[in-house]
């Protein structure tokens, strides 16, 4: 970590976006060392519940859980532990071709204060209220800017990139799912979570997107998934042109695409997709589908997501077993219901650890992002280090690359939160369905009267 960024460097880093855990800055200066790079800076919850100190690393149970990954366990900070998690855990599972774990570099408190101040004007207000930059951290992760191609300037050729959060692509079939929650076996987690977010006032519109379409391996269903993401991008779909955001929310939520948005995006595509106006968006979304199918990344991602074999309703019991604490879920269920979880509570520490590691890895895989970057292939230039995809409708050929991002190490002590959130999601969805049914019944009764 010989590189150190100070207050004087802050003006060369601009806000790109953010998630719950990190702020992402892109480099806009001229230093060859940083051109084509982004910086991931750790955030701190506004309520101080996480990252209270810059040097907090793994808890004792987490050290035992990840004991086989020596670099991760010995990491001095949570930030560096997350870097090693991406490098030594996620990269072997998802493939080194699609992951840049980055490098850790030193950052001063003055640098962090300056970039936080600079970003205030463009950060969504609700993001600012939820979390600030962790000023006690002394490191950040420097990694490739996946929205562009290395060693290529906008003057040389166009690069268009889409960022997608695909979410969980399968329905859990665990025997430990309560009968009252059986809807989880039929409806995707994403679809149900939409109901809770509307209930909480976080969303006004429910997305038409369903991850089951995305992971279906059907070109038609994948095309539908892309169009649904485009029409209700929320924070799950963004498009960059030469590194600049052109569509989607800047760290926030772009709820629904209107006619003006659609027209502006058609204009963005005019030098990329060589088609008549009104068809460019459709062809571009089809291009994304082709690249995802050709690359095989969705199949590989789904395999990692499916490491969650028990669902959180089973994994929560294993968690209490692992930390040697009385199971709060069994206490709530009562002795009659809790008997069915006896096999989970009789597992050895090694068996429990394996299940929890797989669950947390799968949770990362369900929450990560995918960036697909395209550049039109120049006439006669068939040699490239990148994969090739063709757009038959316009007779164009594109080099492309696919990258996984947001490979965050999940906290073991958030298992209770994951379980409680899961229960809230199911209850909210069932409530919404019942309300819709009651509304239809009322409407039918009204019609019968007339």
Short mmCIF file of C-alpha atoms in Angstrom, two decimals, residues 29-256:
data_model
loop_
_atom_site.label_atom_id
_atom_site.label_comp_id
_atom_site.label_asym_id
_atom_site.label_seq_id
_atom_site.Cartn_x
_atom_site.Cartn_y
_atom_site.Cartn_z
CA UNK A 29 -6.96 13.42 -13.77
CA UNK A 30 -3.98 12.64 -15.99
CA UNK A 31 -1.73 10.43 -13.89
CA UNK A 32 -1.03 7.19 -15.83
CA UNK A 33 -1.13 5.37 -12.50
CA UNK A 34 -4.85 6.11 -12.08
CA UNK A 35 -6.25 6.59 -15.58
CA UNK A 36 -8.96 3.98 -16.17
CA UNK A 37 -9.40 3.33 -12.44
CA UNK A 38 -12.12 3.76 -9.82
CA UNK A 39 -11.79 4.03 -6.06
CA UNK A 40 -14.08 2.24 -3.61
CA UNK A 41 -14.33 4.12 -0.34
CA UNK A 42 -15.88 2.59 2.74
CA UNK A 43 -19.01 4.17 4.18
CA UNK A 44 -20.12 4.32 7.80
CA UNK A 45 -23.75 3.98 8.87
CA UNK A 46 -25.16 7.28 10.11
CA UNK A 47 -26.31 5.52 13.30
CA UNK A 48 -22.78 4.26 13.89
CA UNK A 49 -23.87 0.61 13.96
CA UNK A 50 -21.03 -0.51 11.69
CA UNK A 51 -17.41 0.44 11.08
CA UNK A 52 -17.17 2.50 14.27
CA UNK A 53 -13.40 2.41 13.93
CA UNK A 54 -11.27 2.35 10.87
CA UNK A 55 -9.32 -0.68 12.07
CA UNK A 56 -12.12 -3.06 13.07
CA UNK A 57 -11.69 -6.31 11.18
CA UNK A 58 -13.35 -9.70 11.63
CA UNK A 59 -15.13 -10.73 14.81
CA UNK A 60 -13.92 -13.83 16.66
CA UNK A 61 -16.71 -16.04 15.21
CA UNK A 62 -15.89 -14.71 11.73
CA UNK A 63 -12.22 -15.54 12.18
CA UNK A 64 -13.21 -19.09 13.03
CA UNK A 65 -15.64 -19.19 10.10
CA UNK A 66 -13.04 -18.09 7.52
CA UNK A 67 -10.03 -19.79 9.15
CA UNK A 68 -9.09 -21.58 5.92
CA UNK A 69 -8.60 -18.25 4.11
CA UNK A 70 -5.49 -17.05 5.94
CA UNK A 71 -5.17 -13.72 4.15
CA UNK A 72 -8.74 -12.80 5.03
CA UNK A 73 -8.40 -13.76 8.70
CA UNK A 74 -5.13 -11.86 9.15
CA UNK A 75 -6.37 -8.68 7.44
CA UNK A 76 -5.91 -5.65 9.74
CA UNK A 77 -9.09 -3.88 8.60
CA UNK A 78 -12.54 -4.79 7.30
CA UNK A 79 -11.75 -3.04 4.01
CA UNK A 80 -8.67 -5.17 3.41
CA UNK A 81 -10.55 -8.31 4.53
CA UNK A 82 -13.17 -7.52 1.88
CA UNK A 83 -10.45 -7.21 -0.74
CA UNK A 84 -9.06 -10.64 0.15
CA UNK A 85 -12.58 -12.10 0.17
CA UNK A 86 -13.09 -10.96 -3.43
CA UNK A 87 -9.66 -12.23 -4.44
CA UNK A 88 -9.47 -15.57 -2.65
CA UNK A 89 -13.12 -16.61 -2.31
CA UNK A 90 -15.25 -15.05 -5.05
CA UNK A 91 -12.65 -14.96 -7.84
CA UNK A 92 -12.08 -18.75 -7.91
CA UNK A 93 -15.86 -19.32 -7.94
CA UNK A 94 -16.81 -16.76 -10.60
CA UNK A 95 -13.61 -16.79 -12.65
CA UNK A 96 -10.56 -14.46 -12.70
CA UNK A 97 -11.50 -13.31 -16.21
CA UNK A 98 -14.53 -11.50 -14.79
CA UNK A 99 -13.17 -10.14 -11.50
CA UNK A 100 -10.69 -7.43 -10.60
CA UNK A 101 -10.28 -7.56 -6.83
CA UNK A 102 -8.18 -4.40 -7.04
CA UNK A 103 -5.39 -3.27 -4.74
CA UNK A 104 -5.47 -1.53 -1.39
CA UNK A 105 -4.03 1.99 -1.25
CA UNK A 106 -3.57 4.39 1.63
CA UNK A 107 -5.86 7.41 1.93
CA UNK A 108 -5.60 10.25 4.42
CA UNK A 109 -8.44 11.56 6.55
CA UNK A 110 -8.09 14.88 4.71
CA UNK A 111 -8.60 13.14 1.36
CA UNK A 112 -11.73 11.40 2.63
CA UNK A 113 -13.12 14.65 4.05
CA UNK A 114 -12.49 16.45 0.76
CA UNK A 115 -14.07 13.82 -1.51
CA UNK A 116 -17.08 13.54 0.80
CA UNK A 117 -17.57 17.31 0.62
CA UNK A 118 -17.17 17.32 -3.17
CA UNK A 119 -19.72 14.51 -3.58
CA UNK A 120 -22.41 16.07 -1.38
CA UNK A 121 -23.94 18.06 -4.24
CA UNK A 122 -24.52 14.99 -6.42
CA UNK A 123 -25.27 12.26 -3.87
CA UNK A 124 -28.96 11.41 -3.43
CA UNK A 125 -30.20 13.00 -0.18
CA UNK A 126 -31.45 9.68 1.20
CA UNK A 127 -28.00 8.17 0.64
CA UNK A 128 -26.41 11.09 2.52
CA UNK A 129 -28.82 10.61 5.42
CA UNK A 130 -28.23 6.84 5.53
CA UNK A 131 -24.43 6.80 5.58
CA UNK A 132 -21.37 9.01 5.52
CA UNK A 133 -17.82 8.30 4.40
CA UNK A 134 -15.92 6.39 7.08
CA UNK A 135 -13.33 9.02 8.00
CA UNK A 136 -11.55 6.60 10.33
CA UNK A 137 -10.59 4.30 7.47
CA UNK A 138 -7.03 4.65 6.20
CA UNK A 139 -7.35 2.56 3.04
CA UNK A 140 -9.47 2.25 -0.09
CA UNK A 141 -9.66 -0.20 -2.99
CA UNK A 142 -8.29 0.88 -6.37
CA UNK A 143 -9.66 -1.16 -9.27
CA UNK A 144 -10.36 -1.08 -12.98
CA UNK A 145 -13.10 1.18 -14.31
CA UNK A 146 -15.27 -1.46 -15.97
CA UNK A 147 -17.35 1.18 -17.78
CA UNK A 148 -14.49 1.67 -20.26
CA UNK A 149 -11.84 -0.41 -22.02
CA UNK A 150 -8.20 -0.09 -20.89
CA UNK A 151 -5.87 2.16 -22.89
CA UNK A 152 -8.70 3.53 -25.03
CA UNK A 153 -9.73 7.19 -25.08
CA UNK A 154 -13.18 8.48 -26.12
CA UNK A 155 -11.49 10.18 -29.07
CA UNK A 156 -10.34 6.80 -30.38
CA UNK A 157 -13.60 4.86 -30.19
CA UNK A 158 -16.95 4.63 -28.43
CA UNK A 159 -17.54 2.46 -25.41
CA UNK A 160 -21.00 1.81 -24.01
CA UNK A 161 -21.47 -0.08 -20.77
CA UNK A 162 -24.50 -1.40 -18.93
CA UNK A 163 -24.54 -2.13 -15.20
CA UNK A 164 -27.10 -4.67 -13.98
CA UNK A 165 -28.00 -6.05 -10.58
CA UNK A 166 -29.50 -9.42 -11.56
CA UNK A 167 -30.56 -10.48 -8.01
CA UNK A 168 -31.42 -14.04 -6.92
CA UNK A 169 -32.19 -16.25 -9.92
CA UNK A 170 -33.78 -19.33 -8.36
CA UNK A 171 -36.67 -20.34 -6.10
CA UNK A 172 -35.65 -21.94 -2.78
CA UNK A 173 -37.00 -25.43 -2.13
CA UNK A 174 -35.63 -25.93 1.38
CA UNK A 175 -37.58 -28.27 3.65
CA UNK A 176 -37.06 -25.73 6.43
CA UNK A 177 -39.28 -23.06 4.87
CA UNK A 178 -42.39 -22.65 7.01
CA UNK A 179 -45.68 -23.66 5.43
CA UNK A 180 -46.98 -20.13 5.96
CA UNK A 181 -44.07 -18.93 3.81
CA UNK A 182 -44.60 -21.47 1.01
CA UNK A 183 -45.06 -18.60 -1.46
CA UNK A 184 -41.24 -18.35 -1.50
CA UNK A 185 -41.20 -21.57 -3.54
CA UNK A 186 -43.33 -19.93 -6.28
CA UNK A 187 -42.45 -16.23 -6.40
CA UNK A 188 -38.95 -14.78 -6.73
CA UNK A 189 -37.43 -12.93 -3.78
CA UNK A 190 -37.05 -9.77 -5.90
CA UNK A 191 -40.74 -9.69 -6.82
CA UNK A 192 -41.76 -10.08 -3.19
CA UNK A 193 -39.24 -7.50 -1.96
CA UNK A 194 -40.84 -4.93 -4.26
CA UNK A 195 -44.02 -5.12 -2.19
CA UNK A 196 -42.13 -4.37 1.02
CA UNK A 197 -40.32 -1.40 -0.55
CA UNK A 198 -43.62 0.06 -1.73
CA UNK A 199 -45.04 -0.54 1.76
CA UNK A 200 -42.09 1.32 3.29
CA UNK A 201 -42.44 4.23 0.87
CA UNK A 202 -39.08 3.50 -0.80
CA UNK A 203 -40.77 2.86 -4.16
CA UNK A 204 -43.86 4.13 -5.93
CA UNK A 205 -43.88 1.53 -8.70
CA UNK A 206 -43.42 -2.23 -8.68
CA UNK A 207 -40.93 -3.39 -11.27
CA UNK A 208 -41.99 -5.79 -13.99
CA UNK A 209 -38.52 -7.38 -13.81
CA UNK A 210 -38.24 -10.98 -12.63
CA UNK A 211 -34.78 -12.53 -12.11
CA UNK A 212 -36.22 -15.91 -13.11
CA UNK A 213 -36.45 -14.51 -16.66
CA UNK A 214 -32.84 -13.32 -16.50
CA UNK A 215 -31.51 -16.75 -15.50
CA UNK A 216 -33.86 -18.80 -17.70
CA UNK A 217 -31.36 -19.38 -20.57
CA UNK A 218 -34.21 -18.40 -22.93
CA UNK A 219 -33.35 -15.55 -25.32
CA UNK A 220 -36.98 -14.38 -25.38
CA UNK A 221 -37.26 -14.30 -21.58
CA UNK A 222 -33.87 -12.64 -21.27
CA UNK A 223 -34.97 -9.96 -23.75
CA UNK A 224 -38.08 -9.44 -21.61
CA UNK A 225 -35.94 -9.11 -18.49
CA UNK A 226 -33.83 -6.43 -20.19
CA UNK A 227 -36.87 -4.46 -21.30
CA UNK A 228 -38.39 -4.70 -17.81
CA UNK A 229 -35.16 -3.39 -16.28
CA UNK A 230 -35.10 -0.56 -18.81
CA UNK A 231 -38.70 0.42 -18.08
CA UNK A 232 -38.25 0.33 -14.27
CA UNK A 233 -34.49 0.67 -13.70
CA UNK A 234 -34.67 1.57 -9.99
CA UNK A 235 -31.05 1.01 -8.88
CA UNK A 236 -30.70 -2.19 -10.92
CA UNK A 237 -29.94 -0.87 -14.42
CA UNK A 238 -27.57 1.91 -15.53
CA UNK A 239 -25.87 2.77 -18.82
CA UNK A 240 -22.59 4.63 -19.32
CA UNK A 241 -21.19 6.11 -22.53
CA UNK A 242 -17.41 6.57 -22.45
CA UNK A 243 -17.57 6.39 -18.65
CA UNK A 244 -20.32 9.00 -18.21
CA UNK A 245 -23.71 7.99 -16.82
CA UNK A 246 -26.40 8.40 -19.48
CA UNK A 247 -29.28 6.35 -18.09
CA UNK A 248 -30.36 5.28 -14.61
CA UNK A 249 -29.95 6.73 -11.14
CA UNK A 250 -26.71 8.28 -9.89
CA UNK A 251 -26.43 6.30 -6.67
CA UNK A 252 -30.16 6.54 -6.14
CA UNK A 253 -33.34 5.11 -7.63
CA UNK A 254 -34.67 5.90 -11.12
CA UNK A 255 -38.12 4.41 -10.71
CA UNK A 256 -39.84 4.42 -14.10
#
